C-alpha atoms as a PDB file:
ATOM      1  CA  MET A   1     131.951  64.541 146.220  1.00  0.00           C
ATOM      2  CA  ARG A   2     130.062  67.556 147.479  1.00  0.00           C
ATOM      3  CA  PHE A   3     130.015  70.718 145.384  1.00  0.00           C
ATOM      4  CA  SER A   4     131.139  73.817 147.220  1.00  0.00           C
ATOM      5  CA  GLY A   5     130.059  76.991 145.498  1.00  0.00           C
ATOM      6  CA  PRO A   6     129.869  80.652 146.347  1.00  0.00           C
ATOM      7  CA  ASN A   7     128.095  81.883 149.469  1.00  0.00           C
ATOM      8  CA  LEU A   8     124.879  83.842 149.094  1.00  0.00           C
ATOM      9  CA  TYR A   9     123.333  85.786 151.971  1.00  0.00           C
ATOM     10  CA  TYR A  10     119.948  87.440 151.530  1.00  0.00           C
ATOM     11  CA  ASP A  11     117.915  89.587 153.936  1.00  0.00           C
ATOM     12  CA  TYR A  12     115.124  91.120 151.895  1.00  0.00           C
ATOM     13  CA  LYS A  13     113.297  92.575 154.890  1.00  0.00           C
ATOM     14  CA  ASN A  14     116.317  94.808 155.612  1.00  0.00           C
ATOM     15  CA  LYS A  15     117.318  95.191 151.900  1.00  0.00           C
ATOM     16  CA  LEU A  16     120.691  93.463 152.382  1.00  0.00           C
ATOM     17  CA  GLY A  17     122.486  90.968 150.177  1.00  0.00           C
ATOM     18  CA  ARG A  18     125.947  89.475 149.889  1.00  0.00           C
ATOM     19  CA  PHE A  19     127.443  87.097 147.334  1.00  0.00           C
ATOM     20  CA  ASP A  20     130.959  85.769 148.078  1.00  0.00           C
ATOM     21  CA  PHE A  21     133.265  84.178 145.533  1.00  0.00           C
ATOM     22  CA  PHE A  22     136.357  82.340 146.770  1.00  0.00           C
ATOM     23  CA  ASP A  23     139.860  82.081 145.260  1.00  0.00           C
ATOM     24  CA  ASN A  24     140.012  80.268 141.941  1.00  0.00           C
ATOM     25  CA  TYR A  25     136.241  79.800 141.800  1.00  0.00           C
ATOM     26  CA  TYR A  26     136.433  81.033 138.221  1.00  0.00           C
ATOM     27  CA  ASP A  27     139.924  79.915 137.322  1.00  0.00           C
ATOM     28  CA  MET A  28     139.113  80.390 133.669  1.00  0.00           C
ATOM     29  CA  ASN A  29     141.536  81.244 130.930  1.00  0.00           C
ATOM     30  CA  ASN A  30     139.735  84.435 129.922  1.00  0.00           C
ATOM     31  CA  SER A  31     139.584  88.131 130.723  1.00  0.00           C
ATOM     32  CA  TRP A  32     137.779  87.502 134.029  1.00  0.00           C
ATOM     33  CA  GLY A  33     140.698  85.527 135.423  1.00  0.00           C
ATOM     34  CA  SER A  34     140.513  84.112 138.921  1.00  0.00           C
ATOM     35  CA  ILE A  35     137.971  85.913 141.052  1.00  0.00           C
ATOM     36  CA  ASN A  36     138.133  86.575 144.779  1.00  0.00           C
ATOM     37  CA  MET A  37     135.404  89.081 145.482  1.00  0.00           C
ATOM     38  CA  THR A  38     132.167  89.934 147.252  1.00  0.00           C
ATOM     39  CA  ILE A  39     129.136  91.606 145.748  1.00  0.00           C
ATOM     40  CA  LEU A  40     127.454  93.591 148.523  1.00  0.00           C
ATOM     41  CA  TRP A  41     123.950  95.118 148.328  1.00  0.00           C
ATOM     42  CA  ILE A  42     122.755  97.717 150.814  1.00  0.00           C
ATOM     43  CA  ASP A  43     119.308  98.937 149.796  1.00  0.00           C
ATOM     44  CA  THR A  44     119.875 100.019 146.161  1.00  0.00           C
ATOM     45  CA  VAL A  45     123.662 100.476 146.422  1.00  0.00           C
ATOM     46  CA  VAL A  46     125.878  97.696 145.063  1.00  0.00           C
ATOM     47  CA  TRP A  47     129.586  97.360 145.860  1.00  0.00           C
ATOM     48  CA  PHE A  48     132.136  95.023 144.300  1.00  0.00           C
ATOM     49  CA  VAL A  49     134.598  94.289 147.129  1.00  0.00           C
ATOM     50  CA  TYR A  50     138.007  92.697 146.529  1.00  0.00           C
ATOM     51  CA  PRO A  51     139.214  91.672 150.011  1.00  0.00           C
ATOM     52  CA  LYS A  52     142.650  90.335 149.022  1.00  0.00           C
ATOM     53  CA  VAL A  53     143.751  93.637 147.501  1.00  0.00           C
ATOM     54  CA  LYS A  54     141.571  95.791 149.794  1.00  0.00           C
ATOM     55  CA  GLN A  55     139.787  97.577 146.960  1.00  0.00           C
ATOM     56  CA  CYS A  56     136.166  98.359 146.180  1.00  0.00           C
ATOM     57  CA  THR A  57     134.162  99.534 143.210  1.00  0.00           C
ATOM     58  CA  LEU A  58     130.793 101.232 143.537  1.00  0.00           C
ATOM     59  CA  ARG A  59     128.789  99.301 140.924  1.00  0.00           C
ATOM     60  CA  SER A  60     125.439 101.038 141.212  1.00  0.00           C
ATOM     61  CA  LYS A  61     123.462 103.449 143.361  1.00  0.00           C
ATOM     62  CA  ASN A  62     120.191 102.361 141.809  1.00  0.00           C
ATOM     63  CA  LEU A  63     120.012  98.568 141.654  1.00  0.00           C
ATOM     64  CA  PRO A  64     117.510  97.172 144.142  1.00  0.00           C
ATOM     65  CA  LEU A  65     118.005  93.833 145.842  1.00  0.00           C
ATOM     66  CA  ILE A  66     115.941  91.255 144.031  1.00  0.00           C
ATOM     67  CA  SER A  67     112.600  90.841 145.783  1.00  0.00           C
ATOM     68  CA  PRO A  68     110.866  87.565 146.579  1.00  0.00           C
ATOM     69  CA  ASP A  69     108.306  88.568 143.925  1.00  0.00           C
ATOM     70  CA  TRP A  70     110.968  89.675 141.432  1.00  0.00           C
ATOM     71  CA  LEU A  71     108.966  88.574 138.404  1.00  0.00           C
ATOM     72  CA  LYS A  72     106.663  91.581 138.891  1.00  0.00           C
ATOM     73  CA  MET A  73     109.503  93.970 137.959  1.00  0.00           C
ATOM     74  CA  THR A  74     110.529  92.059 134.833  1.00  0.00           C
ATOM     75  CA  HIS A  75     108.915  91.105 131.588  1.00  0.00           C
ATOM     76  CA  TYR A  76     108.999  87.624 130.113  1.00  0.00           C
ATOM     77  CA  VAL A  77     111.101  87.471 126.943  1.00  0.00           C
ATOM     78  CA  GLY A  78     110.464  83.863 125.985  1.00  0.00           C
ATOM     79  CA  ARG A  79     112.256  80.549 125.802  1.00  0.00           C
ATOM     80  CA  THR A  80     115.681  80.195 124.221  1.00  0.00           C
ATOM     81  CA  LEU A  81     118.590  77.808 123.899  1.00  0.00           C
ATOM     82  CA  PHE A  82     121.253  79.244 126.236  1.00  0.00           C
ATOM     83  CA  ARG A  83     124.642  77.530 126.607  1.00  0.00           C
ATOM     84  CA  GLU A  84     123.133  74.349 125.212  1.00  0.00           C
ATOM     85  CA  MET A  85     120.205  74.352 127.640  1.00  0.00           C
ATOM     86  CA  TYR A  86     116.652  75.518 127.174  1.00  0.00           C
ATOM     87  CA  SER A  87     115.869  78.463 129.407  1.00  0.00           C
ATOM     88  CA  ASP A  88     112.977  80.781 130.129  1.00  0.00           C
ATOM     89  CA  VAL A  89     114.184  84.388 130.023  1.00  0.00           C
ATOM     90  CA  TRP A  90     113.032  87.486 131.937  1.00  0.00           C
ATOM     91  CA  GLN A  91     114.324  91.015 131.260  1.00  0.00           C
ATOM     92  CA  PHE A  92     114.942  93.443 134.123  1.00  0.00           C
ATOM     93  CA  PRO A  93     114.257  97.152 133.637  1.00  0.00           C
ATOM     94  CA  ASN A  94     117.223  99.167 132.420  1.00  0.00           C
ATOM     95  CA  VAL A  95     119.053 100.053 135.633  1.00  0.00           C
ATOM     96  CA  ASP A  96     122.236 102.133 135.291  1.00  0.00           C
ATOM     97  CA  ASP A  97     122.556 100.942 131.689  1.00  0.00           C
ATOM     98  CA  LEU A  98     123.500  97.446 132.811  1.00  0.00           C
ATOM     99  CA  ASP A  99     124.523  95.081 130.073  1.00  0.00           C
ATOM    100  CA  GLY A 100     121.088  93.730 129.256  1.00  0.00           C
ATOM    101  CA  MET A 101     120.464  92.186 132.657  1.00  0.00           C
ATOM    102  CA  ARG A 102     118.335  89.128 132.145  1.00  0.00           C
ATOM    103  CA  TYR A 103     117.448  86.170 134.324  1.00  0.00           C
ATOM    104  CA  TYR A 104     117.570  82.652 132.890  1.00  0.00           C
ATOM    105  CA  HIS A 105     115.752  79.648 134.334  1.00  0.00           C
ATOM    106  CA  LYS A 106     116.799  76.278 132.942  1.00  0.00           C
ATOM    107  CA  VAL A 107     114.067  73.935 131.728  1.00  0.00           C
ATOM    108  CA  GLY A 108     114.517  70.392 130.446  1.00  0.00           C
ATOM    109  CA  SER A 109     113.248  70.860 126.889  1.00  0.00           C
ATOM    110  CA  SER A 110     111.872  73.455 124.512  1.00  0.00           C
ATOM    111  CA  SER A 111     108.292  72.579 125.505  1.00  0.00           C
ATOM    112  CA  GLU A 112     108.619  71.710 129.203  1.00  0.00           C
ATOM    113  CA  THR A 113     106.410  73.617 131.640  1.00  0.00           C
ATOM    114  CA  LYS A 114     107.633  72.106 134.922  1.00  0.00           C
ATOM    115  CA  ILE A 115     109.520  73.966 137.653  1.00  0.00           C
ATOM    116  CA  PRO A 116     113.034  74.879 136.462  1.00  0.00           C
ATOM    117  CA  LEU A 117     115.945  72.695 137.503  1.00  0.00           C
ATOM    118  CA  ARG A 118     118.426  75.463 138.202  1.00  0.00           C
ATOM    119  CA  SER A 119     118.731  79.182 137.755  1.00  0.00           C
ATOM    120  CA  THR A 120     121.277  81.297 135.964  1.00  0.00           C
ATOM    121  CA  ASN A 121     121.760  84.993 135.420  1.00  0.00           C
ATOM    122  CA  GLN A 122     123.541  87.301 132.970  1.00  0.00           C
ATOM    123  CA  ILE A 123     124.475  85.952 129.553  1.00  0.00           C
ATOM    124  CA  ASN A 124     128.010  87.390 129.697  1.00  0.00           C
ATOM    125  CA  ASP A 125     128.661  86.190 133.243  1.00  0.00           C
ATOM    126  CA  PRO A 126     130.862  83.070 133.531  1.00  0.00           C
ATOM    127  CA  GLY A 127     128.913  82.284 136.710  1.00  0.00           C
ATOM    128  CA  ALA A 128     125.718  82.005 134.738  1.00  0.00           C
ATOM    129  CA  THR A 129     125.511  78.282 135.372  1.00  0.00           C
ATOM    130  CA  ASP A 130     126.286  78.256 139.079  1.00  0.00           C
ATOM    131  CA  TYR A 131     124.595  75.782 141.391  1.00  0.00           C
ATOM    132  CA  PHE A 132     123.497  76.979 144.807  1.00  0.00           C
ATOM    133  CA  ASP A 133     122.631  75.242 148.052  1.00  0.00           C
ATOM    134  CA  PHE A 134     120.461  77.240 150.413  1.00  0.00           C
ATOM    135  CA  THR A 135     120.310  77.210 154.193  1.00  0.00           C
ATOM    136  CA  ILE A 136     117.259  78.951 155.573  1.00  0.00           C
ATOM    137  CA  GLY A 137     117.803  81.090 158.646  1.00  0.00           C
ATOM    138  CA  PRO A 138     119.072  84.427 159.889  1.00  0.00           C
ATOM    139  CA  SER A 139     122.474  85.803 158.950  1.00  0.00           C
ATOM    140  CA  HIS A 140     124.606  88.073 161.100  1.00  0.00           C
ATOM    141  CA  VAL A 141     124.292  91.806 160.369  1.00  0.00           C
ATOM    142  CA  ASN A 142     128.111  92.139 160.262  1.00  0.00           C
ATOM    143  CA  LEU A 143     128.095  90.230 156.970  1.00  0.00           C
ATOM    144  CA  TYR A 144     126.646  93.314 155.270  1.00  0.00           C
ATOM    145  CA  GLN A 145     129.027  95.997 156.508  1.00  0.00           C
ATOM    146  CA  ILE A 146     130.998  97.941 153.916  1.00  0.00           C
ATOM    147  CA  PRO A 147     134.708  97.390 154.642  1.00  0.00           C
ATOM    148  CA  LYS A 148     136.629 100.382 155.985  1.00  0.00           C
ATOM    149  CA  PHE A 149     138.908 100.368 152.929  1.00  0.00           C
ATOM    150  CA  CYS A 150     135.935 101.224 150.669  1.00  0.00           C
ATOM    151  CA  LYS A 151     135.491 104.915 149.953  1.00  0.00           C
ATOM    152  CA  GLU A 152     132.174 106.477 150.870  1.00  0.00           C
ATOM    153  CA  TYR A 153     129.902 107.289 147.980  1.00  0.00           C
END
């Protein structure tokens, strides 16, 4: 059985990013409910786009796309037990008063120093233990267009 997760598109050179969730990806019995959405980055502007209901939310005007050398803009917090897995933790600078945005990298034990096995993100995000498969190559510029139903900021 092959895992099929969300789609992630990343074009750092042009400061573009897109993260697509599909119907029932998070069919969890909690306040998040079932999510069908896209997170769209254009330079430092982040949109939450809900294509089924044709709505958008401007999330931030000041959150840069994560750079290939993203560790330079964070500080290392330490190692912790996170959702029953040991993780190294980095703290991002306070951008738009985000809810303590941290980045978690899973490691096998409390003392392991090898390359992490998988990455996670915000502690309050139910997607914090997502798995990702990556395909290297160009993505079409149309993937990063703000839908017409989104209001201009």
